[in-house]
C-alpha cells in the first residue's frame, strides 16, 4: 500500500487564519487571509515583518488548541485511508507546547487516525513516503517521493512543485 505523509499547519489546519487573528489583535490591524492571498509582494513582506516581530504567541500554551480545520480535510483524508497508508507529520518540536495541543486537536478532529500514525519531528527530511502534502518548500525540497505543495499565502511564489489548492484537489489527484 502506498504511503502519504500529511503536514498539519496550513494543510489540515487553517493555522494562518489564526495567526492573522492574533496579529490583528496585537497590532490593531485588519489583515485577512484572502487579502494576503491577493496581496502584492511588498504587502506580503509587510505582513511578514509584523508577524516576525509579534509571533511570540506561537510559544504560548493554548495557541494550537482550537485552530480551524481546513475545508473538506476530514472527509478527504478519511477517504484516502481506504487506499493509502496515512501518516500525519508535523515539525512540532519547534513549539514545545504544540505537541500535546496538536495531539489533542487530532483526537478531536481526526479521531480515526491512530496515534501510531502521527509523527512529531524537528525536520521532515527523514520521512519516507510516496507522497508528501506540505505547505513549506523546505520540507518538499528534501523529500524523495512525490511532493505536493498545498497552497498558503506564504508559498504562492513557488513554482517548482505540483500545487494543490484545496482538499478537493487532493482528492482529484490521489483518488482517481
Short mmCIF file of C-alpha atoms in Angstrom, two decimals, residues 1 15-16 22 29 51 67 77 81 89 100 105 108 113 122 125 128 130 132 134 141 150 153:
data_model
loop_
_atom_site.label_atom_id
_atom_site.label_comp_id
_atom_site.label_asym_id
_atom_site.label_seq_id
_atom_site.Cartn_x
_atom_site.Cartn_y
_atom_site.Cartn_z
CA UNK A 1 0.00 0.00 0.00
CA UNK A 15 -3.13 28.00 11.06
CA UNK A 16 -2.58 31.19 9.06
CA UNK A 22 -3.63 37.13 16.68
CA UNK A 29 -4.57 45.81 12.00
CA UNK A 51 4.44 38.69 12.10
CA UNK A 67 -7.20 26.11 15.09
CA UNK A 77 -8.34 12.17 4.49
CA UNK A 81 -7.25 5.95 4.21
CA UNK A 89 3.84 14.58 10.05
CA UNK A 100 0.15 17.99 23.43
CA UNK A 105 -6.51 18.57 18.12
CA UNK A 108 -10.94 15.87 18.31
CA UNK A 113 -6.18 8.43 12.76
CA UNK A 122 12.04 18.82 14.06
CA UNK A 125 13.99 15.13 5.80
CA UNK A 128 9.80 8.11 3.80
CA UNK A 130 5.22 8.03 -1.69
CA UNK A 132 4.18 14.45 1.00
CA UNK A 134 3.05 20.21 2.74
CA UNK A 141 12.93 20.08 -1.20
CA UNK A 150 -0.58 22.85 -0.50
CA UNK A 153 -0.23 32.81 1.38
#
